[in-house]
């Protein structure tokens, strides 16, 4: 592709909409997340072609400018994109610009948003074990006088925890950039989004062990209700190192009132 073939987003959409080989246009990224667009936001556009179709638009394959990035896929490739894979969340929250197949493109995106029940259960068990492993290492390193290692393990645990919580709700985990956006619009059932984000922020910044333990107490309750008790029980006596000790403040509430959530955050800050 030459420089003369660069094209604007609006101009390309007009060309694609007039080309019968194009059965769908899907916009992902910040342009698909209301309120997330900045002066630096480009248009990340999937161009979905009918299987086996030929089009002169493929001369724009690989087009990448500060305004427009294009990805060309056949319909079959589009169905498979992110299933599984890193692109799944981006596609799950993408915006349909063109659907020439009577809603098929829209339904494909909806399928990416909802994990299969067996897939979600399997993934949640794996993420729970990974979360417990990092949490255990963090608490043990803090106990043994290794503060840097404790903080790094605490930060690692957040990644696994988020994967777990979204898998339990049969959803792909959002990218970090969109975590607050996602929780503000689509809260995790049973969790107070503001209190959860405060806890994650505090743990990531400080590795604070009491906060980690209080959060784990809530996660353990949720995970056991979801049928993952065997994963936790495999940790045996090591679970006691992860749990709050006797007399500790209660764990992060499930959907607490505004007053109790504020109290939990104040308690975490004092630590």
Tab-separated table of C-alpha atoms in Angstrom:
chain	number	residue	atom	x	y	z
A	1	UNK	CA	0.000	0.000	0.000
A	2	UNK	CA	1.336	3.445	-0.884
A	3	UNK	CA	0.953	6.693	0.993
A	4	UNK	CA	-1.467	7.901	-1.685
A	5	UNK	CA	-3.862	5.126	-0.689
A	6	UNK	CA	-4.354	6.344	2.862
A	7	UNK	CA	-8.026	6.994	3.533
A	8	UNK	CA	-10.120	8.558	6.269
A	9	UNK	CA	-12.533	6.591	8.433
A	10	UNK	CA	-15.654	8.204	6.970
A	11	UNK	CA	-14.443	7.761	3.401
A	12	UNK	CA	-13.644	4.101	3.950
A	13	UNK	CA	-17.031	3.409	5.550
A	14	UNK	CA	-18.745	4.909	2.504
A	15	UNK	CA	-16.701	2.707	0.160
A	16	UNK	CA	-17.323	-0.417	2.226
A	17	UNK	CA	-21.045	0.209	2.534
A	18	UNK	CA	-21.276	0.329	-1.255
A	19	UNK	CA	-19.333	-2.930	-1.729
A	20	UNK	CA	-21.496	-6.105	-1.591
A	21	UNK	CA	-18.478	-8.211	-0.628
A	22	UNK	CA	-18.452	-6.425	2.740
A	23	UNK	CA	-21.034	-8.018	5.024
A	24	UNK	CA	-20.049	-6.225	8.219
A	25	UNK	CA	-18.116	-3.332	9.722
A	26	UNK	CA	-17.301	-3.449	13.416
A	27	UNK	CA	-15.671	-0.656	15.420
A	28	UNK	CA	-13.741	-1.608	18.540
A	29	UNK	CA	-11.607	0.185	21.129
A	30	UNK	CA	-12.197	3.568	22.713
A	31	UNK	CA	-14.496	4.682	19.884
A	32	UNK	CA	-16.843	1.876	20.893
A	33	UNK	CA	-16.775	2.827	24.594
A	34	UNK	CA	-18.886	5.889	25.289
A	35	UNK	CA	-16.917	8.576	27.089
A	36	UNK	CA	-13.502	6.984	26.499
A	37	UNK	CA	-12.517	8.811	23.315
A	38	UNK	CA	-9.565	11.200	23.484
A	39	UNK	CA	-7.738	13.407	21.002
A	40	UNK	CA	-5.438	10.433	20.358
A	41	UNK	CA	-8.175	7.877	19.669
A	42	UNK	CA	-8.112	6.260	16.248
A	43	UNK	CA	-10.804	4.133	14.606
A	44	UNK	CA	-10.095	0.401	14.940
A	45	UNK	CA	-12.315	-1.127	12.285
A	46	UNK	CA	-12.924	-4.772	11.415
A	47	UNK	CA	-13.943	-5.298	7.814
A	48	UNK	CA	-15.895	-8.555	7.528
A	49	UNK	CA	-16.024	-10.084	4.051
A	50	UNK	CA	-18.363	-12.757	2.776
A	51	UNK	CA	-16.578	-16.110	2.755
A	52	UNK	CA	-14.722	-16.502	-0.537
A	53	UNK	CA	-15.583	-12.979	-1.698
A	54	UNK	CA	-13.099	-10.827	-3.610
A	55	UNK	CA	-12.989	-7.055	-3.335
A	56	UNK	CA	-10.730	-4.246	-4.444
A	57	UNK	CA	-10.921	-2.908	-0.886
A	58	UNK	CA	-8.267	-5.399	0.168
A	59	UNK	CA	-5.755	-2.929	-1.268
A	60	UNK	CA	-6.225	-1.250	2.111
A	61	UNK	CA	-5.234	-4.407	4.009
A	62	UNK	CA	-2.764	-3.415	6.715
A	63	UNK	CA	-3.860	0.231	6.601
A	64	UNK	CA	-2.666	1.878	9.810
A	65	UNK	CA	-2.638	5.615	10.427
A	66	UNK	CA	-3.272	7.816	13.483
A	67	UNK	CA	-6.914	7.997	12.337
A	68	UNK	CA	-7.715	4.528	11.017
A	69	UNK	CA	-6.588	0.932	11.529
A	70	UNK	CA	-8.185	-1.717	9.329
A	71	UNK	CA	-8.393	-5.472	9.867
A	72	UNK	CA	-9.877	-7.616	7.084
A	73	UNK	CA	-11.478	-10.943	8.015
A	74	UNK	CA	-13.718	-13.456	6.323
A	75	UNK	CA	-17.013	-14.151	8.052
A	76	UNK	CA	-15.686	-17.482	9.356
A	77	UNK	CA	-12.530	-15.810	10.649
A	78	UNK	CA	-14.622	-13.151	12.341
A	79	UNK	CA	-16.704	-15.799	14.125
A	80	UNK	CA	-13.525	-17.396	15.469
A	81	UNK	CA	-11.742	-14.168	16.445
A	82	UNK	CA	-11.052	-14.035	20.173
A	83	UNK	CA	-12.639	-17.444	20.790
A	84	UNK	CA	-10.535	-17.760	22.838
A	85	UNK	CA	-8.026	-14.967	22.688
A	86	UNK	CA	-7.029	-11.497	23.780
A	87	UNK	CA	-9.393	-9.852	21.308
A	88	UNK	CA	-12.506	-11.326	22.886
A	89	UNK	CA	-13.278	-8.408	25.191
A	90	UNK	CA	-12.617	-5.834	22.468
A	91	UNK	CA	-15.069	-7.585	20.176
A	92	UNK	CA	-17.596	-8.275	22.915
A	93	UNK	CA	-17.970	-4.522	23.499
A	94	UNK	CA	-17.482	-3.492	19.866
A	95	UNK	CA	-20.021	-1.392	17.974
A	96	UNK	CA	-21.682	-2.564	14.776
A	97	UNK	CA	-21.322	0.016	11.997
A	98	UNK	CA	-22.696	-2.210	9.220
A	99	UNK	CA	-24.557	-5.523	9.402
A	100	UNK	CA	-25.659	-6.671	5.981
A	101	UNK	CA	-26.696	-10.102	7.288
A	102	UNK	CA	-29.930	-9.274	9.117
A	103	UNK	CA	-28.360	-9.198	12.564
A	104	UNK	CA	-25.790	-11.974	12.151
A	105	UNK	CA	-22.846	-9.680	12.888
A	106	UNK	CA	-24.620	-8.414	15.995
A	107	UNK	CA	-25.317	-11.968	17.186
A	108	UNK	CA	-21.685	-12.983	16.665
A	109	UNK	CA	-20.582	-10.138	18.933
A	110	UNK	CA	-23.177	-11.120	21.525
A	111	UNK	CA	-21.799	-14.673	21.530
A	112	UNK	CA	-18.336	-13.321	22.314
A	113	UNK	CA	-19.706	-11.466	25.338
A	114	UNK	CA	-21.082	-14.604	26.989
A	115	UNK	CA	-18.747	-17.440	27.950
A	116	UNK	CA	-20.041	-20.979	27.587
A	117	UNK	CA	-21.040	-22.355	31.002
A	118	UNK	CA	-18.501	-25.204	30.950
A	119	UNK	CA	-15.754	-22.912	29.670
A	120	UNK	CA	-16.508	-20.337	32.357
A	121	UNK	CA	-16.526	-22.943	35.147
A	122	UNK	CA	-13.225	-24.456	34.014
A	123	UNK	CA	-11.558	-21.074	33.589
A	124	UNK	CA	-12.844	-19.804	36.933
A	125	UNK	CA	-11.314	-22.775	38.723
A	126	UNK	CA	-7.948	-22.166	37.095
A	127	UNK	CA	-8.007	-18.443	37.816
A	128	UNK	CA	-9.054	-19.079	41.423
A	129	UNK	CA	-6.064	-21.345	41.971
A	130	UNK	CA	-3.720	-18.797	40.358
A	131	UNK	CA	-5.183	-16.011	42.514
A	132	UNK	CA	-4.774	-18.061	45.681
A	133	UNK	CA	-1.184	-18.887	44.732
A	134	UNK	CA	-0.166	-15.232	44.283
A	135	UNK	CA	-2.065	-14.170	47.383
A	136	UNK	CA	-0.390	-16.884	49.455
A	137	UNK	CA	3.048	-15.881	48.188
A	138	UNK	CA	2.355	-12.222	48.935
A	139	UNK	CA	1.232	-12.869	52.495
A	140	UNK	CA	4.103	-15.295	53.141
A	141	UNK	CA	6.690	-12.867	51.744
A	142	UNK	CA	5.295	-10.089	53.918
A	143	UNK	CA	5.534	-12.365	56.963
A	144	UNK	CA	9.110	-13.342	56.122
A	145	UNK	CA	10.360	-9.784	55.636
A	146	UNK	CA	10.406	-9.512	51.830
A	147	UNK	CA	8.302	-6.384	51.220
A	148	UNK	CA	9.097	-5.911	47.525
A	149	UNK	CA	8.288	-9.528	46.702
A	150	UNK	CA	5.094	-9.215	48.749
A	151	UNK	CA	3.947	-6.150	46.806
A	152	UNK	CA	4.793	-7.707	43.439
A	153	UNK	CA	2.893	-10.897	44.266
A	154	UNK	CA	-0.037	-8.809	45.470
A	155	UNK	CA	-0.084	-6.935	42.159
A	156	UNK	CA	0.078	-10.249	40.275
A	157	UNK	CA	-2.888	-11.548	42.244
A	158	UNK	CA	-5.100	-8.712	41.005
A	159	UNK	CA	-4.845	-9.909	37.414
A	160	UNK	CA	-5.913	-13.432	38.365
A	161	UNK	CA	-8.681	-12.157	40.631
A	162	UNK	CA	-10.229	-10.052	37.880
A	163	UNK	CA	-10.111	-12.964	35.457
A	164	UNK	CA	-11.843	-15.062	38.113
A	165	UNK	CA	-14.601	-12.591	38.951
A	166	UNK	CA	-15.521	-12.018	35.315
A	167	UNK	CA	-15.373	-15.742	34.538
A	168	UNK	CA	-17.785	-16.358	37.400
A	169	UNK	CA	-20.175	-14.007	35.622
A	170	UNK	CA	-19.410	-15.727	32.293
A	171	UNK	CA	-17.863	-12.572	30.824
A	172	UNK	CA	-14.432	-11.857	29.322
A	173	UNK	CA	-12.297	-9.703	31.553
A	174	UNK	CA	-12.050	-6.100	30.312
A	175	UNK	CA	-8.683	-4.556	29.558
A	176	UNK	CA	-7.376	-2.469	32.447
A	177	UNK	CA	-8.183	0.709	30.516
A	178	UNK	CA	-11.867	-0.218	30.457
A	179	UNK	CA	-12.250	-1.812	33.900
A	180	UNK	CA	-13.855	1.209	35.565
A	181	UNK	CA	-15.973	1.836	32.459
A	182	UNK	CA	-17.197	-1.770	32.478
A	183	UNK	CA	-18.023	-1.908	36.167
A	184	UNK	CA	-19.821	1.430	36.097
A	185	UNK	CA	-22.168	0.178	33.362
A	186	UNK	CA	-22.210	-3.565	33.940
A	187	UNK	CA	-21.450	-4.286	37.623
A	188	UNK	CA	-20.455	-7.753	38.715
A	189	UNK	CA	-23.472	-9.274	40.439
A	190	UNK	CA	-23.181	-9.097	44.209
A	191	UNK	CA	-20.186	-6.737	44.237
A	192	UNK	CA	-20.104	-3.044	45.060
A	193	UNK	CA	-18.003	-1.719	42.178
A	194	UNK	CA	-16.635	1.310	44.014
A	195	UNK	CA	-15.575	-0.685	47.063
A	196	UNK	CA	-14.023	-3.405	44.918
A	197	UNK	CA	-12.041	-0.921	42.839
A	198	UNK	CA	-10.843	0.834	45.996
A	199	UNK	CA	-9.625	-2.474	47.389
A	200	UNK	CA	-7.840	-3.390	44.161
A	201	UNK	CA	-6.200	0.030	44.002
A	202	UNK	CA	-5.029	-0.173	47.605
A	203	UNK	CA	-3.651	-3.696	47.201
A	204	UNK	CA	-1.859	-2.839	43.953
A	205	UNK	CA	-0.244	0.213	45.490
A	206	UNK	CA	0.725	-1.166	48.900
A	207	UNK	CA	0.345	-4.951	49.015
A	208	UNK	CA	-1.479	-4.377	52.308
A	209	UNK	CA	-2.013	-7.817	53.867
A	210	UNK	CA	-5.116	-7.070	55.984
A	211	UNK	CA	-6.852	-5.711	52.894
A	212	UNK	CA	-5.826	-8.750	50.858
A	213	UNK	CA	-7.167	-11.082	53.515
A	214	UNK	CA	-10.459	-9.250	53.843
A	215	UNK	CA	-10.952	-9.369	50.097
A	216	UNK	CA	-10.031	-13.052	49.984
A	217	UNK	CA	-12.681	-13.814	52.598
A	218	UNK	CA	-15.304	-12.440	50.238
A	219	UNK	CA	-13.827	-14.199	47.218
A	220	UNK	CA	-13.770	-17.501	49.087
A	221	UNK	CA	-17.453	-17.167	49.921
A	222	UNK	CA	-18.380	-16.361	46.325
A	223	UNK	CA	-16.177	-19.111	44.880
A	224	UNK	CA	-17.599	-21.767	47.161
A	225	UNK	CA	-21.145	-20.775	46.243
A	226	UNK	CA	-20.170	-21.172	42.598
A	227	UNK	CA	-18.983	-24.735	43.173
A	228	UNK	CA	-15.219	-24.210	43.443
A	229	UNK	CA	-14.752	-25.415	47.012
A	230	UNK	CA	-12.482	-28.265	45.922
A	231	UNK	CA	-9.977	-25.795	44.440
A	232	UNK	CA	-9.802	-23.948	47.738
A	233	UNK	CA	-9.758	-27.056	49.917
A	234	UNK	CA	-6.718	-28.323	48.006
A	235	UNK	CA	-4.757	-25.554	49.739
A	236	UNK	CA	-5.360	-27.245	53.091
A	237	UNK	CA	-3.967	-25.450	56.139
A	238	UNK	CA	-2.386	-22.792	53.926
A	239	UNK	CA	-5.828	-21.215	53.631
A	240	UNK	CA	-5.450	-19.951	57.191
A	241	UNK	CA	-2.586	-17.707	56.106
A	242	UNK	CA	-4.840	-16.108	53.488
A	243	UNK	CA	-7.900	-15.618	55.684
A	244	UNK	CA	-8.491	-12.769	58.154
A	245	UNK	CA	-7.495	-13.637	61.697
A	246	UNK	CA	-9.855	-13.718	64.682
A	247	UNK	CA	-11.251	-10.320	65.491
A	248	UNK	CA	-10.411	-8.865	62.086
A	249	UNK	CA	-12.906	-6.437	60.524
A	250	UNK	CA	-15.523	-8.061	58.341
A	251	UNK	CA	-14.650	-8.737	54.706
A	252	UNK	CA	-15.643	-6.603	51.777
A	253	UNK	CA	-19.419	-6.619	51.801
A	254	UNK	CA	-21.582	-8.013	49.060
A	255	UNK	CA	-23.399	-4.960	47.702
A	256	UNK	CA	-22.874	-2.912	50.900
A	257	UNK	CA	-24.638	0.308	51.611
A	258	UNK	CA	-22.864	3.532	50.686
A	259	UNK	CA	-22.130	4.120	54.375
A	260	UNK	CA	-20.608	0.690	54.987
A	261	UNK	CA	-18.543	0.863	51.798
A	262	UNK	CA	-17.154	4.238	52.871
A	263	UNK	CA	-16.321	2.798	56.266
A	264	UNK	CA	-14.485	-0.139	54.713
A	265	UNK	CA	-12.415	2.239	52.566
A	266	UNK	CA	-11.547	4.438	55.554
A	267	UNK	CA	-10.440	1.359	57.477
A	268	UNK	CA	-8.207	0.278	54.596
A	269	UNK	CA	-6.648	3.740	54.366
A	270	UNK	CA	-5.791	3.753	58.083
A	271	UNK	CA	-3.794	0.581	57.535
